[in-house]
Coordinates of C-alpha atoms and ligand atoms in Angstrom, one line a residue:
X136 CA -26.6 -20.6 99.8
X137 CA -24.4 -21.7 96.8
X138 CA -25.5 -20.1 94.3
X139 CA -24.3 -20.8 89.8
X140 CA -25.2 -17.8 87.7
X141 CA -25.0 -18.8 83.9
X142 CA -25.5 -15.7 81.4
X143 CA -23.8 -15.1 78.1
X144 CA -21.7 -12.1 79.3
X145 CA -20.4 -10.7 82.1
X146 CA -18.3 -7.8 83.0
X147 CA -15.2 -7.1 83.2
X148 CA -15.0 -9.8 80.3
X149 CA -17.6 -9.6 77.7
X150 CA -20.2 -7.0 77.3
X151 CA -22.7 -5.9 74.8
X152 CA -25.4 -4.2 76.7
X153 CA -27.0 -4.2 80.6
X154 CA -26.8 -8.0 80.8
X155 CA -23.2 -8.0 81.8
X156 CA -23.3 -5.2 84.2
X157 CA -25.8 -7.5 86.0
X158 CA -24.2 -10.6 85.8
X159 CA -20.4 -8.9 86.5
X160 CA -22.3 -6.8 89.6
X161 CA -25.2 -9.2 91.4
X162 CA -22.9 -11.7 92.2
X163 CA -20.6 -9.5 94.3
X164 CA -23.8 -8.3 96.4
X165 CA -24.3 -11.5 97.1
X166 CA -20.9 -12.5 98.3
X167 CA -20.9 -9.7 100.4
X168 CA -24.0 -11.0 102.0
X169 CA -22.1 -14.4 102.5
X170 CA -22.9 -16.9 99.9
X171 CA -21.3 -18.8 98.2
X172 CA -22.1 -17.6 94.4
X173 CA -20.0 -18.7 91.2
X174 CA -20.5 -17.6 87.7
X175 CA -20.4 -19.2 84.3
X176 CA -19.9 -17.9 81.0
X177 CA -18.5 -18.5 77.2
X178 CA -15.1 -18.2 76.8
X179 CA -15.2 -16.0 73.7
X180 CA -11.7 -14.9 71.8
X181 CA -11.5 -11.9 73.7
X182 CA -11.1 -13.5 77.1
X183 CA -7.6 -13.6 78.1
X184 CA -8.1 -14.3 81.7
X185 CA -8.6 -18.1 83.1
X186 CA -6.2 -21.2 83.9
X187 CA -7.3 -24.8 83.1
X188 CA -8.7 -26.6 85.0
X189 CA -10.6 -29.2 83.5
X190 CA -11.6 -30.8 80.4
X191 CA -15.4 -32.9 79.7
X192 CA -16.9 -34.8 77.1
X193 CA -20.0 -33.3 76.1
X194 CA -22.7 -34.8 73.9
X195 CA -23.6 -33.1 70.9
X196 CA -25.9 -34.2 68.0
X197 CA -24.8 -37.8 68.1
X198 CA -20.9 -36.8 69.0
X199 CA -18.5 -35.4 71.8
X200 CA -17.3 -32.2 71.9
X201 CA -14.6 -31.2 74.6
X202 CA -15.5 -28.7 77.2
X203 CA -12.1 -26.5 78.2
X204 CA -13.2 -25.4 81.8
X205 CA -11.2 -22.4 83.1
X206 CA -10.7 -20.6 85.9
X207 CA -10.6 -17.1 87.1
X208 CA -12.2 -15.0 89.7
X209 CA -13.0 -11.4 90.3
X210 CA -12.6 -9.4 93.9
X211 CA -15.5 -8.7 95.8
X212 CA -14.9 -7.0 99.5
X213 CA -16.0 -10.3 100.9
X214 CA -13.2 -13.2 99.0
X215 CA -12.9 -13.8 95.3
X216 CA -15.7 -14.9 93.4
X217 CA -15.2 -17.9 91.1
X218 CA -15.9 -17.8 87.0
X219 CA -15.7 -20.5 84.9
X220 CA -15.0 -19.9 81.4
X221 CA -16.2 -22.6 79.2
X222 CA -14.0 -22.8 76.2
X223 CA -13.8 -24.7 72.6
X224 CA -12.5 -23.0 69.9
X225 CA -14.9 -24.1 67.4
X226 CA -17.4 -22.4 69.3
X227 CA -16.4 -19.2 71.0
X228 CA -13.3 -18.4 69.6
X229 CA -14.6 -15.7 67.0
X230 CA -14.4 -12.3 66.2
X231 CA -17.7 -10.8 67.7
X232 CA -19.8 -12.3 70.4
X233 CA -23.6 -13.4 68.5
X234 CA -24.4 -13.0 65.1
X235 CA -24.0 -16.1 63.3
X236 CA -26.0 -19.1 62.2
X237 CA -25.2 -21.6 64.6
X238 CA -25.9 -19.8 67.7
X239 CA -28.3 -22.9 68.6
X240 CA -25.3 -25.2 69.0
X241 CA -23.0 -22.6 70.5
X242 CA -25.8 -21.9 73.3
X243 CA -26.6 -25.9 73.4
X244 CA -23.2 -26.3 73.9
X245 CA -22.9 -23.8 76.3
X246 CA -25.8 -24.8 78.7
X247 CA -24.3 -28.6 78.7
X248 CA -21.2 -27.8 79.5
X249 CA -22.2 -25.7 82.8
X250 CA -24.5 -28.5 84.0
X251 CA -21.4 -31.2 82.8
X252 CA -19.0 -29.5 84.7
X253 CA -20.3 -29.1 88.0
X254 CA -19.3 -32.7 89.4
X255 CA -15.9 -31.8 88.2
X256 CA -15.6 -29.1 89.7
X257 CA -17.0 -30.1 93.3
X258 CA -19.7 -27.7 93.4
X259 CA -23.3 -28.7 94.1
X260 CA -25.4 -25.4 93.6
X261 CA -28.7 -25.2 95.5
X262 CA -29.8 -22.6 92.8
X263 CA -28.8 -21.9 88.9
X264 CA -29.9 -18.8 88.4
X265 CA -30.3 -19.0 84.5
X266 CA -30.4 -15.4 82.3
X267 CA -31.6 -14.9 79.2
X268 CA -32.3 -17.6 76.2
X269 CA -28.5 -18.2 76.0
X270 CA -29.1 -19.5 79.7
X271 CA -32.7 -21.0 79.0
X272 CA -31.9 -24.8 78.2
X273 CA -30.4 -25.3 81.9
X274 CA -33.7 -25.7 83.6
X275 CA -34.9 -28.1 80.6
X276 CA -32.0 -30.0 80.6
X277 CA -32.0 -30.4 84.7
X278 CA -35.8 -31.4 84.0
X279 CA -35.6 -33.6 81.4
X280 CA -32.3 -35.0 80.7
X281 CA -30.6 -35.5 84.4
X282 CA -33.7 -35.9 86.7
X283 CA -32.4 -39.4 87.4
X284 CA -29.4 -38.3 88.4
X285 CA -28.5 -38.1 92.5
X286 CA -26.3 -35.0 92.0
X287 CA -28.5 -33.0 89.8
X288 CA -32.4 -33.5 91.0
X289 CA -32.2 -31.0 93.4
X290 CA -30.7 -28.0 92.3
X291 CA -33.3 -25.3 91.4
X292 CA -33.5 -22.6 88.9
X293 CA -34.7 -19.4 88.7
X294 CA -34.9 -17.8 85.1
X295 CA -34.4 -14.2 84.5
X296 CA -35.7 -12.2 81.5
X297 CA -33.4 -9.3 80.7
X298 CA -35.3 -8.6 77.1
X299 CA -37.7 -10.5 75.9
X300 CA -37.3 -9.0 72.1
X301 CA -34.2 -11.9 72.2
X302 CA -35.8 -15.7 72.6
X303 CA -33.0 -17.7 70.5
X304 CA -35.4 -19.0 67.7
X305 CA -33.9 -21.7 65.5
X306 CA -35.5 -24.2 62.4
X307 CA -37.5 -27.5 63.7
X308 CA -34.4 -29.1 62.6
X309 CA -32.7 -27.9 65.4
X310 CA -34.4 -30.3 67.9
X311 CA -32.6 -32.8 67.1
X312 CA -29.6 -31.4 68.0
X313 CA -31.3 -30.8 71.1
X314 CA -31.9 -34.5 71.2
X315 CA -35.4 -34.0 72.4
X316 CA -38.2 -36.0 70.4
X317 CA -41.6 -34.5 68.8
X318 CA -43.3 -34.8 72.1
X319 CA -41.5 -31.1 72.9
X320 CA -42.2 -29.8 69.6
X321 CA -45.7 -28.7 70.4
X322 CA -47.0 -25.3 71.2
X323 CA -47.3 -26.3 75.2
X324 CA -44.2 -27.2 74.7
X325 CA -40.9 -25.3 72.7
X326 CA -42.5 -24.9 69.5
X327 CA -43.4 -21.2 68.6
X328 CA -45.0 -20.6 65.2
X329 CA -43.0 -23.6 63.3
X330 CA -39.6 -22.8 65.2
X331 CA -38.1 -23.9 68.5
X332 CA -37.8 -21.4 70.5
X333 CA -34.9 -21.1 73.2
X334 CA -36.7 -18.7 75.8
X335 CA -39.4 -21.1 76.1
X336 CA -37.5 -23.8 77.7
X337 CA -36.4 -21.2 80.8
X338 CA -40.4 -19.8 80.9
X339 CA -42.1 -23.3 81.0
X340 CA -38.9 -25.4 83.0
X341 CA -37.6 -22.7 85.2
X342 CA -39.1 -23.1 89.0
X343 CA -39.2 -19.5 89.8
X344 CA -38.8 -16.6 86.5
X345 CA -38.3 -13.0 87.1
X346 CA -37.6 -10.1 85.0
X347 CA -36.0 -6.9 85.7
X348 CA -38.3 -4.2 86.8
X349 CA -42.2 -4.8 88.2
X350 CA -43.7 -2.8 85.2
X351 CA -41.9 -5.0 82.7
X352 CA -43.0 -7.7 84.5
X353 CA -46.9 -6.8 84.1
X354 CA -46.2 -5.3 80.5
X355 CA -44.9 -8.6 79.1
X356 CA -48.3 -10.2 80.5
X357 CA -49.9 -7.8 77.3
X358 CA -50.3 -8.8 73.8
X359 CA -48.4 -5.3 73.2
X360 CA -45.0 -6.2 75.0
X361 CA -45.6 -10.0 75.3
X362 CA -43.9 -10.3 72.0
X363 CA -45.6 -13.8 71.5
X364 CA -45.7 -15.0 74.8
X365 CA -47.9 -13.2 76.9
X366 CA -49.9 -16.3 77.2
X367 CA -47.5 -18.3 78.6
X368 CA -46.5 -15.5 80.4
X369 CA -50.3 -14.9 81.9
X370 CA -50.4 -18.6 82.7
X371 CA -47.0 -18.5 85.0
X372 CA -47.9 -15.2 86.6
X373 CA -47.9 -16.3 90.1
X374 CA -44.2 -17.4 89.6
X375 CA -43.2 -14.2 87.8
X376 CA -41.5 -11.4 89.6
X377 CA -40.4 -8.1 88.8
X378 CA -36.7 -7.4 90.5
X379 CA -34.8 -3.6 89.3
X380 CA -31.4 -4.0 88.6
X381 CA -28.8 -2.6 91.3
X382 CA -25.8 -1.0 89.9
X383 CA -22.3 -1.7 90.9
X384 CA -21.9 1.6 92.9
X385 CA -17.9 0.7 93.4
X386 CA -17.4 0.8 89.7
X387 CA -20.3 3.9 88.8
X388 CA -19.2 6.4 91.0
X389 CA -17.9 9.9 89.9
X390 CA -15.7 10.2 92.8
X391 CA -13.9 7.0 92.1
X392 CA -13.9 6.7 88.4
X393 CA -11.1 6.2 86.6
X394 CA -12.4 6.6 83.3
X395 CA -13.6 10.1 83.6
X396 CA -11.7 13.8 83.5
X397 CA -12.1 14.3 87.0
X398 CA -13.5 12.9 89.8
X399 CA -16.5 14.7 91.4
X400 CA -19.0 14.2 93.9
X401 CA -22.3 15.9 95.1
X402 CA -20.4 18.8 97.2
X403 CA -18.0 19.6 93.9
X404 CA -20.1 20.1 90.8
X405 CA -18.0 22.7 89.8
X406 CA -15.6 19.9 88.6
X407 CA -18.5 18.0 86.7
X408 CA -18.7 21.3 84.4
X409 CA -14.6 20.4 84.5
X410 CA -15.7 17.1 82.8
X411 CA -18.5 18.6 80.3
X412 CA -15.7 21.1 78.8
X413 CA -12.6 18.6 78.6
X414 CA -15.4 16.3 76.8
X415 CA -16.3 19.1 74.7
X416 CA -12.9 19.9 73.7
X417 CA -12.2 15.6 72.9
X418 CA -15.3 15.7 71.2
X419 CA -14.2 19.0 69.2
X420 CA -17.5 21.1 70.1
X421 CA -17.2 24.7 71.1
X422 CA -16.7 24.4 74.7
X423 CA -19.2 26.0 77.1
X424 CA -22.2 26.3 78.8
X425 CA -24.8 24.7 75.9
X426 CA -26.9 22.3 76.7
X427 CA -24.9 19.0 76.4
X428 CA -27.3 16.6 75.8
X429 CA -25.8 12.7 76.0
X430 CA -27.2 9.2 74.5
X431 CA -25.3 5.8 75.0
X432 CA -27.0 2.8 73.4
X433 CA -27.5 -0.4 71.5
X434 CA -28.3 1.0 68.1
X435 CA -31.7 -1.1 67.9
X436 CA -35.2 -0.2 67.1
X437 CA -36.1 -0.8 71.0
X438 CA -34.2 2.5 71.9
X439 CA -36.4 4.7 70.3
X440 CA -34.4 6.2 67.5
X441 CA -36.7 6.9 65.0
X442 CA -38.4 9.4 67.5
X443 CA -35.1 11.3 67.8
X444 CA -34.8 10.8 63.7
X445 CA -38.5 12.5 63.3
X446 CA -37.6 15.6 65.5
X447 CA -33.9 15.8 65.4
X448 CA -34.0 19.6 63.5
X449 CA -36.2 20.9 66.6
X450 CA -33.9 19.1 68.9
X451 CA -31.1 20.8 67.5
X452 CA -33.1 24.0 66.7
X453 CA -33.1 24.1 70.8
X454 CA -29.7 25.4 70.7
X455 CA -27.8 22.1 72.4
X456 CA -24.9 20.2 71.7
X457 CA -25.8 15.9 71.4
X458 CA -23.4 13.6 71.7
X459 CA -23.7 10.4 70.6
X460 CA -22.1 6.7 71.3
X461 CA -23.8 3.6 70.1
X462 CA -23.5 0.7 68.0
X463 CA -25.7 -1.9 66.0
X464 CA -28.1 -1.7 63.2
X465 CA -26.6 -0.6 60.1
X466 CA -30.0 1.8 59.4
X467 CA -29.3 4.0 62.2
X468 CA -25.6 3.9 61.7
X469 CA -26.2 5.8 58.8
X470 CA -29.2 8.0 59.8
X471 CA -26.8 9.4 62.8
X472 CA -24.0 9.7 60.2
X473 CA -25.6 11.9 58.3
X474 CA -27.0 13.7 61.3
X475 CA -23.3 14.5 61.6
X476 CA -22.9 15.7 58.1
X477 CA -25.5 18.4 58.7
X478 CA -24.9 19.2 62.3
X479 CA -20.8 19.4 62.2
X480 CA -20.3 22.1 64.5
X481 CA -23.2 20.8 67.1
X482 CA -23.2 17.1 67.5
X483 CA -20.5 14.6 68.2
X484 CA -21.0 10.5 66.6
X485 CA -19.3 8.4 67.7
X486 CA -20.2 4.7 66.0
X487 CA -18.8 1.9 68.4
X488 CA -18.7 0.4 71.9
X489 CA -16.3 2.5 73.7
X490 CA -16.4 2.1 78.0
X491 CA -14.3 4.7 78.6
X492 CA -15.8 7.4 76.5
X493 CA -19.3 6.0 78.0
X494 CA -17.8 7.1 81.1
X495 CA -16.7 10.7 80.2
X496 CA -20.5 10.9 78.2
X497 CA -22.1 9.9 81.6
X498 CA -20.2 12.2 83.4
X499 CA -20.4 15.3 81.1
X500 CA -23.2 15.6 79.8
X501 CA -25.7 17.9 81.6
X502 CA -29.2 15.4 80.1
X503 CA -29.4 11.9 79.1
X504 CA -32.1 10.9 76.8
X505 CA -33.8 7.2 77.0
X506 CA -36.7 7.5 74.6
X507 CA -36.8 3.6 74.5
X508 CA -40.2 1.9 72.5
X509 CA -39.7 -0.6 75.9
X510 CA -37.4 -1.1 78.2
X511 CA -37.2 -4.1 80.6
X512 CA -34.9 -2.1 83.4
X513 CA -32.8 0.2 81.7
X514 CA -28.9 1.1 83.5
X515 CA -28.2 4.1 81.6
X516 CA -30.8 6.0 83.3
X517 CA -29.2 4.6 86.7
X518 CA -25.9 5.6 85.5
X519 CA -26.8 9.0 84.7
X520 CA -28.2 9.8 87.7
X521 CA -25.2 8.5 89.8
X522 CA -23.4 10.7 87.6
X523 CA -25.4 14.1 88.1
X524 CA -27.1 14.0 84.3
X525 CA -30.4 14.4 84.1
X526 CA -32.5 11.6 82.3
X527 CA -35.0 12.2 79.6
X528 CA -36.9 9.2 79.5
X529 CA -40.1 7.2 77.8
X530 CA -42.8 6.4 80.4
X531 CA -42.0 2.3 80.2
X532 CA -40.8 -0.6 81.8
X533 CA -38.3 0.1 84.4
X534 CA -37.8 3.8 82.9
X535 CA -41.4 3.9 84.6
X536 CA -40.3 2.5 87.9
X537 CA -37.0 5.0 88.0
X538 CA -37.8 8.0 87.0
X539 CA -40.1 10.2 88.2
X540 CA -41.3 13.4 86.0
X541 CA -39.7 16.7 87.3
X542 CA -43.1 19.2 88.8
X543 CA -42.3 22.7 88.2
X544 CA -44.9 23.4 91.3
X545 CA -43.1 21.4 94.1
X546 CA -39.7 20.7 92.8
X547 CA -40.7 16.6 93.1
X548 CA -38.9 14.4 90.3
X549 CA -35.5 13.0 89.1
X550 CA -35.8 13.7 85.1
X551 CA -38.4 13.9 82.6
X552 CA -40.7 11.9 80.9
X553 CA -43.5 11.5 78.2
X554 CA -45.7 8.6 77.3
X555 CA -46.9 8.5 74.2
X556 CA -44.7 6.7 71.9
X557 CA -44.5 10.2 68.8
X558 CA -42.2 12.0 68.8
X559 CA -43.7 15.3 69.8
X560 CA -44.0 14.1 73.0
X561 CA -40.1 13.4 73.2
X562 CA -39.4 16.9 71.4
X563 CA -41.7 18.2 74.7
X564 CA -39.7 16.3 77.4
X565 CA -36.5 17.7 75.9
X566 CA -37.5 20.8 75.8
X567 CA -38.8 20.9 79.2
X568 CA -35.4 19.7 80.3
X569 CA -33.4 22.2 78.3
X570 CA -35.5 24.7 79.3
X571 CA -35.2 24.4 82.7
X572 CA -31.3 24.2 82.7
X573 CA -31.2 27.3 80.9
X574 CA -33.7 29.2 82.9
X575 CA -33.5 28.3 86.2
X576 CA -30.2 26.7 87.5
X577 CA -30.9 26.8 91.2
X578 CA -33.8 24.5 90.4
X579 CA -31.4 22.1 88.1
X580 CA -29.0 22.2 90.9
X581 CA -31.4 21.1 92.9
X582 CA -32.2 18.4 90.3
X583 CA -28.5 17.4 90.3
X584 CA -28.2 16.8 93.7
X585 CA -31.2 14.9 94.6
X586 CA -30.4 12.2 91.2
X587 CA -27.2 12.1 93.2
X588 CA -28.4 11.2 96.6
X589 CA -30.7 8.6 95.1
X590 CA -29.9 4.8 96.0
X591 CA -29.8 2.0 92.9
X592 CA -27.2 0.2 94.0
X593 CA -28.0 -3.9 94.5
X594 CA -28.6 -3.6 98.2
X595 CA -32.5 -3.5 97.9
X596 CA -32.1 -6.0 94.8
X597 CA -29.9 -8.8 95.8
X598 CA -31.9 -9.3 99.1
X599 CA -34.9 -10.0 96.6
X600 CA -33.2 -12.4 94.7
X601 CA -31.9 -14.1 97.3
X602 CA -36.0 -14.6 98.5
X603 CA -36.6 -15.9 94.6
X604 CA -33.5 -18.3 95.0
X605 CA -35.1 -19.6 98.8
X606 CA -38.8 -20.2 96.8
X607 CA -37.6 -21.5 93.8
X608 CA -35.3 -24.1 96.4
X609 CA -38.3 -24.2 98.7
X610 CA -40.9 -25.4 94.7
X611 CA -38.1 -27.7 94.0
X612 CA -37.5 -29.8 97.0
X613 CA -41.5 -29.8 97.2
X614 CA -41.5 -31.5 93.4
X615 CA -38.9 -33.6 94.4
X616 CA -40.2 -34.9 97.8
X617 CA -43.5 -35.6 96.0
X618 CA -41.8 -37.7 93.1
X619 CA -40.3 -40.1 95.9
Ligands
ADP139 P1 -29.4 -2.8 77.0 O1 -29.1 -3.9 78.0 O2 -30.8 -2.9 76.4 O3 -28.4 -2.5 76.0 P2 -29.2 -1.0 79.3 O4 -29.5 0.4 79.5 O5 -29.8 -2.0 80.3 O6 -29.6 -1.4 77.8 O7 -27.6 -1.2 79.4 C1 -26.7 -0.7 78.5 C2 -25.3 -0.8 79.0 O8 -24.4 -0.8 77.9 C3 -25.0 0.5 79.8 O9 -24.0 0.2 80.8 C4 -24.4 1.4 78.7 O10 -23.6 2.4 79.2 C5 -23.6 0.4 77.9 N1 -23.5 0.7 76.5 C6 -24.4 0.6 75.5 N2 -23.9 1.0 74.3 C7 -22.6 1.3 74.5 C8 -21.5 1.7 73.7 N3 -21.7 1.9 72.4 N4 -20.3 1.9 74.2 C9 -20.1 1.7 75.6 N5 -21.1 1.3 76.4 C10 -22.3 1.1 75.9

């Protein structure tokens, strides 16, 4: 199958959150499986990879803006696998990723340029497999714009919701831009609530849409998680999947990994506790055998940090050491800030996007706590567990379809969990976990070693999106047989 995957970011080469990991990790599953699978992303200031190899006109609002197309590739254990960067400096070449006020134009631009470069560069995919709004004008465009066209009327799409919370929402004004006319401006169509809205085009256009756990997938259906567009959501049901993300298991792995103290695995534990006390010392906390409890995140409301705001003197009060790393809103930059001023001695915050540190946090911490509002799949949960930390987590979204609550009676479960969005109920799950650990280590040993031996990597996964790619093909060449 040859196979385009457009997101915004990808790892190695851009990351702000799990999107990367996904795009910078499916793609090598699927090489490995033998297909032929390519991936297209900005080319934002901080990429120093890629060689030209092309240059395109593409339209924009009435005039032509040149698409730099470069190349690079990263390994898989099967051949390279090709990434096109798509570069103009009036676009991408800035100091941060998103953020600014003509994000409509920059993701326009974006989406054209993929589709405009294809003929160039030989490639006919039978799928583009589309993520997030950044990615969501692809299927419209292939729709609406270049259904005439020979070379483009058959490639499908499958669209892939990593958070709905994000849909790219822009001013009416910005249709134009778009050059689409009124007749799209309704609420059938990309209008929502007097704005166009970006992650509409990918939910009504795409063939096939997914999203990244089954329970996400049924909770977006709900006025509750639906933020808006449950409706549509309900109304495309039968073409809505749920698919967890895998994790790249080459580049999470304690006994591989670089980034950490030392390497560890299952049968040498004893050199996890290594990691917890040289993070301990980095981190200047006492070093020894407290609770360290660990929390990696977007600094966003959706994590759930107001719950750990409400309760954080209990949480502390249990005796533990926390240890944070995040970045984002400026509100809970300075709520943990202050957290720091009153807990010197116990907690460690750290305020900024840091991979390797992430690394050393994942590996030394002895509990990881998730307490996310909603969560469409989650990877730091995944992560922990590959790493021997134990998760703390919100009953929701894929937290619900990863981690199973620890019973004291039969030893079943990989972490903890509570469902009731108050933060009593976190304070509880905590202190079941911190508990435990302190009073019954064979039992958190046993704990340790089962998260271990658990399987996320994108085996199970890929397979499935490689069944959504063959039915979204199989819908497409349907529509188009029926058109002739
Ligand atoms: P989301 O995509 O909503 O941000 P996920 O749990 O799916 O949440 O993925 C988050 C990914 O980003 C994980 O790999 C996590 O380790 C990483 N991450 C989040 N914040 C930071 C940070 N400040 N520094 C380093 N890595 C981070």
């Amino acid at each position: 199958m040859k196979i385009l995957i457009a997101a915004a970011e990808m790892t190695p080469f851009a990351k702000t959150g799990g999107l990367a990991d996904v795009a910078g990790s499916l793609p090598k599953d699927l090489k490995n499986l033998g297909h032929d699978v390519r991936v297209v992303i900005p080319c934002y200031k901080q990429i120093t990879a890629g060689e030209y190899l092309t240059d395109l006109p593409v339209p924009m609002d009435g005039h032509l803006e040149s698409a730099i197309i470069r190349y690079t590739a990263v390994e898989a254990r099967n051949g390279d696998i090709p990434v096109y960067l798509v570069d103009n400096h009036k676009y991408f070449y800035r100091d941060r990723m998103y953020g600014f006020n003509d994000e409509f134009d920059r993701f326009n631009f974006f989406t054209k340029a993929s589709l405009a470069m294809l003929p160039y560069i030989g490639f006919q995919p039978d799928v583009i497999h589309c993520n997030d709004w950044h990615a969501a004008l692809i299927p419209l465009f292939l729709k609406v714009k270049f259904m005439e066209e020979p070379f483009y009327q058959k490639i499908a799409t499958v669209f892939t919701i990593h958070n709905l919370q994000y849909q790219g929402r822009f001013p009416r004004g910005v249709m134009k831009a778009l050059a689409l006319d009124d007749s799209f401006f309704t609420p059938e169509g990309l209008e929502y609530y007097g704005e166009v809205n970006f992650m509409k085009a990918g939910l009504l256009y795409g063939d096939v849409l997914n999203t990244v756990s089954k329970k996400y997938a049924a909770e977006i259906q709900t006025p509750e998680l639906g933020e808006g567009l449950d409706g549509l959501l309900r109304k495309r049901a039968l073409d809505l999947h749920g698919i967890l993300n895998g994790l790249d298991y080459d580049e999470f792995n304690p006994s591989k990994d670089e980034k950490i103290y030392v390497k560890y695995d299952v049968n040498s534990l004893e050199k996890k506790r290594e990691n917890k006390y040289r993070l301990q010392k980095e981190l200047g906390l006492s070093m020894g055998d407290v609770p360290l409890v660990g929390i990696i995140t977007r600094l966003a409301s959706q994590k759930g940090l107001d719950l750990m705001a409400a309760v954080i003197d209990q949480i502390m009060g249990l005796g533990i050491q926390l240890v944070l790393l995040g970045t984002g809103e400026d509100y809970y930059e300075k709520l943990f800030a202050e957290v720091k001023m009153r807990y010197p001695q116990q907690t460690s915050i750290n305020l900024g996007f840091d991979a390797v540190l992430a690394q050393k946090i994942y590996a030394g911490s002895d509990i990881f706590l998730m307490p996310s509002r909603f969560e469409p799949c989650g990877l730091g949960q995944l992560i922990s567990l590959r790493y021997g930390t134990i998760p703390v987590v919100r009953r929701t979204g894929g937290l619900e379809d990863t981690i199973k609550n620890y019973d004291p009676e039969t030893g079943y479960g990989n972490g903890f969990d509570f469902v009731e969005y108050v933060p009593d109920k976190f304070l509880d799950a905590i202190s079941r976990a911190v508990n435990l650990y302190r009073n019954n280590p064979e039992a958190w040993n046993k704990l340790i070693h089962l998260a271990m031996s658990m399987d996320f990597s994108w085996n199970r996964s890929a397979i499935k999106y490689l069944e959504l790619y063959e039915k979204a093909i199989n819908k497409r060449k349907l529509t188009v047989t029926r058109a002739v």
